Tab-separated table of C-alpha atoms in Angstrom:
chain	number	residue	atom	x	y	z
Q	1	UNK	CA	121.014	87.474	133.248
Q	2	UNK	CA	122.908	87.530	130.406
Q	3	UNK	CA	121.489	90.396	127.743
Q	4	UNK	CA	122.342	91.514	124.045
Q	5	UNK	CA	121.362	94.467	122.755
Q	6	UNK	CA	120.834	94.445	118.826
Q	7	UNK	CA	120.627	98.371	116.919
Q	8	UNK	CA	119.331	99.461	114.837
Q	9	UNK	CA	115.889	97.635	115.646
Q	10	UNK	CA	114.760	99.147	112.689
Q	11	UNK	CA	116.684	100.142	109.231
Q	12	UNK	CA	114.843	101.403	105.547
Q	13	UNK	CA	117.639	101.931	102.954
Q	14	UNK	CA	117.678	102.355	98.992
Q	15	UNK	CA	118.741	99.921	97.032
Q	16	UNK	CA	122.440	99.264	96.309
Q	17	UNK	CA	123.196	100.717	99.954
Q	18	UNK	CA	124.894	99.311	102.590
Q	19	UNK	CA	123.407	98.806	106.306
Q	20	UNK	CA	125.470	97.933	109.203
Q	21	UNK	CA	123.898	96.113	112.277
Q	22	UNK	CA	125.934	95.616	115.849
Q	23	UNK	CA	125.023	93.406	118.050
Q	24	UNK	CA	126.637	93.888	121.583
Q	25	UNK	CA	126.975	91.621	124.605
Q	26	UNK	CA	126.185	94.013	127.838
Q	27	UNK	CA	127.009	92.963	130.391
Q	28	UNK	CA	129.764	89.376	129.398
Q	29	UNK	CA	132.342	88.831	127.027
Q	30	UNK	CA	130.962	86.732	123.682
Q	31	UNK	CA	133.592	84.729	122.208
Q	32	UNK	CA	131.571	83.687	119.627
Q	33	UNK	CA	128.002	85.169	118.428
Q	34	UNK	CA	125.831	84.066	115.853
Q	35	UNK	CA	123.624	85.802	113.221
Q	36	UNK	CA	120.314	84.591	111.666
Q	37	UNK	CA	117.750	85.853	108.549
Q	38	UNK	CA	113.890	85.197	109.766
Q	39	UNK	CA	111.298	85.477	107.071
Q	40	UNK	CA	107.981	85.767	108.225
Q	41	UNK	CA	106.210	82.755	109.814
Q	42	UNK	CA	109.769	80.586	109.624
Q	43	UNK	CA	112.220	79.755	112.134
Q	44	UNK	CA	115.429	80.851	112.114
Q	45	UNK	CA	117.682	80.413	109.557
Q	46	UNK	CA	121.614	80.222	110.552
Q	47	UNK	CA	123.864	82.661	108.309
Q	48	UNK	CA	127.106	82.815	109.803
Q	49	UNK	CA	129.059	82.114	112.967
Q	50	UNK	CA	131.401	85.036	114.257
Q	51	UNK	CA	134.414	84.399	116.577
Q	52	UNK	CA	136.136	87.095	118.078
Q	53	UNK	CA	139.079	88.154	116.433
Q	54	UNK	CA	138.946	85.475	113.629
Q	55	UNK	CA	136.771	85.339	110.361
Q	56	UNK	CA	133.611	83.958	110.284
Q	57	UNK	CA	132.236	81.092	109.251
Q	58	UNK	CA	129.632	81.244	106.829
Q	59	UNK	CA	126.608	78.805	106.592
Q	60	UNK	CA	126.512	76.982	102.857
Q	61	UNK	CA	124.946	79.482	100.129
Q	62	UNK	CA	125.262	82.729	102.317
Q	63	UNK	CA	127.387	84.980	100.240
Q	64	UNK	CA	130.403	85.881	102.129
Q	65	UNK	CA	131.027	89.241	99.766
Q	66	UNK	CA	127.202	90.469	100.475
Q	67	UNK	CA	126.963	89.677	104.074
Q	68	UNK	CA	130.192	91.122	105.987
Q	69	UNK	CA	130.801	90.221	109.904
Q	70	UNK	CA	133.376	91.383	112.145
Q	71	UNK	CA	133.908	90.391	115.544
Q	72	UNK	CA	136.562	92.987	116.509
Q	73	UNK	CA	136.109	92.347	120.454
Q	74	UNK	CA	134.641	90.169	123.291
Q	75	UNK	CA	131.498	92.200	123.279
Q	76	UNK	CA	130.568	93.506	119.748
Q	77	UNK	CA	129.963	92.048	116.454
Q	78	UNK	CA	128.407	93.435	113.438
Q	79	UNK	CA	126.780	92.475	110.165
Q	80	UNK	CA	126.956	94.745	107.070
Q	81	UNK	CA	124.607	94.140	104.580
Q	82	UNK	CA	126.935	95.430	100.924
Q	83	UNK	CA	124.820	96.444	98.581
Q	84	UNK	CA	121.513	96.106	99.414
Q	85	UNK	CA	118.645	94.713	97.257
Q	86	UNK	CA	114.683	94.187	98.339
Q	87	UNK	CA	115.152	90.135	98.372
Q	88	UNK	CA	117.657	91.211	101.455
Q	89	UNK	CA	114.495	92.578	103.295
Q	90	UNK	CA	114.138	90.513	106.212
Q	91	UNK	CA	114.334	90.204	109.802
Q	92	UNK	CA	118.134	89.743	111.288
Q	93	UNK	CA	118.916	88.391	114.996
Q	94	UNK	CA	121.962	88.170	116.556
Q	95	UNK	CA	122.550	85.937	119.480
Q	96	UNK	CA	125.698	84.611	121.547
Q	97	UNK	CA	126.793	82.034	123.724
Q	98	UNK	CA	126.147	82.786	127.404
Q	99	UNK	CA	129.042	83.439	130.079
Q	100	UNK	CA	128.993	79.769	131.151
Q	101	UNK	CA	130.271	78.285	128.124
Q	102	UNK	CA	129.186	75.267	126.968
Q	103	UNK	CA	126.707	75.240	129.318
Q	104	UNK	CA	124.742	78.000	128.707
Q	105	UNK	CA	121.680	78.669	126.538
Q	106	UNK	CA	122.172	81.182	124.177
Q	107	UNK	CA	121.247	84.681	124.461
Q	108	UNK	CA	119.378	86.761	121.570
Q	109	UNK	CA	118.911	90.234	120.363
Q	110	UNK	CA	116.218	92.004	119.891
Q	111	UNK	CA	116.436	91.545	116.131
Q	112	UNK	CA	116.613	93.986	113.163
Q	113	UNK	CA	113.676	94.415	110.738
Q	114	UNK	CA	115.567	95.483	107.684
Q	115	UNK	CA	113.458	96.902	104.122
Q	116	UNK	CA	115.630	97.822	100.799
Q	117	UNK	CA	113.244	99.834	99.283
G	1	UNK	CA	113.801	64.524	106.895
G	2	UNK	CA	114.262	68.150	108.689
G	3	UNK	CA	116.983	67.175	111.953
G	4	UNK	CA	114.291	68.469	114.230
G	5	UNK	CA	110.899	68.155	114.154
G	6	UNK	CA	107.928	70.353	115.371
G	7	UNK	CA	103.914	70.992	115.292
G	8	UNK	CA	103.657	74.502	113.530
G	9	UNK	CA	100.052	74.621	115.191
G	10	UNK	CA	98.386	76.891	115.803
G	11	UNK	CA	97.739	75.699	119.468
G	12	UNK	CA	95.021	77.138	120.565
G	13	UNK	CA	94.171	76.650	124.307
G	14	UNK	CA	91.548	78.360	127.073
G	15	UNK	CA	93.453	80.605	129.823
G	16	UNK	CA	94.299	78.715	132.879
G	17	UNK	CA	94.818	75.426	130.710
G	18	UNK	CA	98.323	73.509	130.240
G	19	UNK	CA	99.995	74.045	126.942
G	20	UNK	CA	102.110	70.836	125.992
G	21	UNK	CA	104.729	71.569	123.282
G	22	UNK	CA	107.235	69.207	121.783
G	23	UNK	CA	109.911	68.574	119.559
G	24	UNK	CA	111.627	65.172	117.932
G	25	UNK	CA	114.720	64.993	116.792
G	26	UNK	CA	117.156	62.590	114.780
G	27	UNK	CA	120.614	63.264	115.549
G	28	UNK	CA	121.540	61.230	118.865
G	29	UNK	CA	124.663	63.618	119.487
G	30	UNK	CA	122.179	66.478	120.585
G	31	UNK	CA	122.857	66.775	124.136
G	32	UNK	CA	122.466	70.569	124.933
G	33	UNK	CA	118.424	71.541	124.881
G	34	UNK	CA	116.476	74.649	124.581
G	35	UNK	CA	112.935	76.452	124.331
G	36	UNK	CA	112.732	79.932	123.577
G	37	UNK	CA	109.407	82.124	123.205
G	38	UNK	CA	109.247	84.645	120.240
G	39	UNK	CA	106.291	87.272	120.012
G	40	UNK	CA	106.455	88.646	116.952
G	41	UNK	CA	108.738	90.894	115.402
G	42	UNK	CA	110.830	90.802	118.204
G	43	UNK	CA	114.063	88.051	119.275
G	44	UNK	CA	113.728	84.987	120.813
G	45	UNK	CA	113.870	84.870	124.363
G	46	UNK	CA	115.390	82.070	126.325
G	47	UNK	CA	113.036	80.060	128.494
G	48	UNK	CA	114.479	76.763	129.394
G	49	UNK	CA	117.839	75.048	129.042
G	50	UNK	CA	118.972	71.697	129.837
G	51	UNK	CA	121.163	69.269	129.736
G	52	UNK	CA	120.790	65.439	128.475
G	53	UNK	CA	117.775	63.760	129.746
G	54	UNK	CA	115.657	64.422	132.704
G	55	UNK	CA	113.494	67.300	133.971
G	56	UNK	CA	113.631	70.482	134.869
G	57	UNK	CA	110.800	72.971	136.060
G	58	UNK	CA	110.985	76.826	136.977
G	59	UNK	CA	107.662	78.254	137.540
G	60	UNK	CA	104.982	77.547	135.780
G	61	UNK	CA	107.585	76.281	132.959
G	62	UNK	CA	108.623	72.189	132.882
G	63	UNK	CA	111.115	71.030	130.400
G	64	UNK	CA	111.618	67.567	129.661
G	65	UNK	CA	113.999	65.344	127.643
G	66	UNK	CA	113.822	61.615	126.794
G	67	UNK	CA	116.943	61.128	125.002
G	68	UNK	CA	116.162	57.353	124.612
G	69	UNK	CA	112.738	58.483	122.690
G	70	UNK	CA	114.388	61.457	120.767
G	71	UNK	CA	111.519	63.828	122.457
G	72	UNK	CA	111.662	67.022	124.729
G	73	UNK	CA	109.005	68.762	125.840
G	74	UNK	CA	107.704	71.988	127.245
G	75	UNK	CA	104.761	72.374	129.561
G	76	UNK	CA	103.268	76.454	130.608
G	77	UNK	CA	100.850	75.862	133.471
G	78	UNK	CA	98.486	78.320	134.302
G	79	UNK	CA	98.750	79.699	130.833
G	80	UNK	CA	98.092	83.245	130.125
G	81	UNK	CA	96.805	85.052	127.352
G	82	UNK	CA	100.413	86.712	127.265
G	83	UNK	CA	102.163	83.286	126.444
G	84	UNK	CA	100.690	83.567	123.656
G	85	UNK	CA	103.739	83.483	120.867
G	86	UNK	CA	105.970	81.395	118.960
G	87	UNK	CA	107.715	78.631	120.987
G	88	UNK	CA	111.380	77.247	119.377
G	89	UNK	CA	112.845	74.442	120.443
G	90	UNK	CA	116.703	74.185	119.859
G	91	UNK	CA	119.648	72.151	120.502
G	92	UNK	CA	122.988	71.176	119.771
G	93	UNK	CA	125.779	68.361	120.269
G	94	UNK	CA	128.288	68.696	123.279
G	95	UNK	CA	132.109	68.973	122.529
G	96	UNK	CA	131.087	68.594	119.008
G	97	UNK	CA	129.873	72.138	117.488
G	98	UNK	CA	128.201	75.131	118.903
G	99	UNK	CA	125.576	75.734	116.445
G	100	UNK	CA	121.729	75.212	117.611
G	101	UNK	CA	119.436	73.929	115.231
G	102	UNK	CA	116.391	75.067	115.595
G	103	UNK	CA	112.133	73.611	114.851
G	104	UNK	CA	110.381	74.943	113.159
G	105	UNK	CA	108.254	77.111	115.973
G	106	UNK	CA	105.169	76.272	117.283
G	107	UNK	CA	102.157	79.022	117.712
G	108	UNK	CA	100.483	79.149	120.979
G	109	UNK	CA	97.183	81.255	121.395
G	110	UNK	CA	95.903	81.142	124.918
G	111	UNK	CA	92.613	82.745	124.739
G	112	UNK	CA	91.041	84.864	127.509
């Protein structure tokens, strides 16, 4: 089956950092992947869609400028976190569409527990 | 009025009972549905997937969806005390968009 593999799984940085996360697509091509924030004992919370050599499209009141994606090819996609402050801390999952299209489920990553300390 | 709707439990069942788990939903242009299981810390993991109404079983998993009612449902036979996680239902229109929206999770506990 279709698998994504998410790294780091786990990231501590200092404050005003940056932190990049990838998200890869093993063993398809992901035209378009998706990333989400998680705080604890929520559901997922949509932050951006990424398509594959176009920019992203951010979900209303994610900051564009703070949270950079790039979707350079059919099988990677990463999320930079700019300047990193503790209210950033959270957990970050990537997922993408399966190979079948529109009729596929969608496929997650192991998520990335990030902590600005 | 959150889109979709879902129990946040917890759900706390024997092992070897059925766990029933539903969602409820608004918008009538879903048409793509989904149930993942999340244990914690790590990402959800894709359990079921269907499409419109009807049934759909594999293993001890059986997915359901009443699009008339605006109701899907998940049913674990058999349960196990490792089912025991966060179950998300998600779903999305057709040719419309490509973005799932998700409930709000519902914890299971299947206890030994």
């Amino acid at each position: 089956g279709a698998v994504v593999s998410q790294h780091p799984s786990r990231v501590i940085c200092k404050s005003g950092t940056s932190v990049k996360i990838e998200c890869r697509s093993l063993d398809f091509q992901a035209t378009t992947m998706f990333w989400y924030r998680q705080f604890p004992k929520q559901s997922l919370m949509l932050m951006a869609t990424s398509n594959e050599g176009s920019k992203a499209t951010y979900e209303q009141g994610v900051e564009k400028d703070k949270f950079l994606i790039n979707h350079a090819s059919l099988t990677l996609s990463t999320l930079t976190v700019t300047s990193a402050h503790p209210e950033d801390s959270s957990f970050y999952i990537c997922s993408a569409m399966g190979q079948g299209g529109e009729r596929s489920g969608y496929t997650f990553g192991s998520g990335t527990r990030l902590t600005v300390v | 009025q959150k889109e979709v709707e879902q129990d946040p439990g917890p759900l706390s069942v024997p092992e070897g009972a059925i766990v029933s788990l539903n969602c409820t939903y608004s918008n009538s242009a879903f048409q793509y549905f989904m149930w993942y299981r999340q244990y914690s810390r790590k990402g959800p993991e894709l359990l079921m997937y269907t499409y419109s109404s009807g049934n759909k079983e594999d293993g001890r998993f059986t997915a359901q969806v009443d699009k008339s009612s605006k109701y899907i449902s998940l049913f674990i036979r058999d349960s196990q005390p490792s089912d025991s996680a966060t179950y998300l239902c998600a779903m999305r229109p057709g040719a419309a968009g490509n973005k799932l929206t998700f409930g709000g999770g519902t914890r299971v506990l299947v206890k030994p």
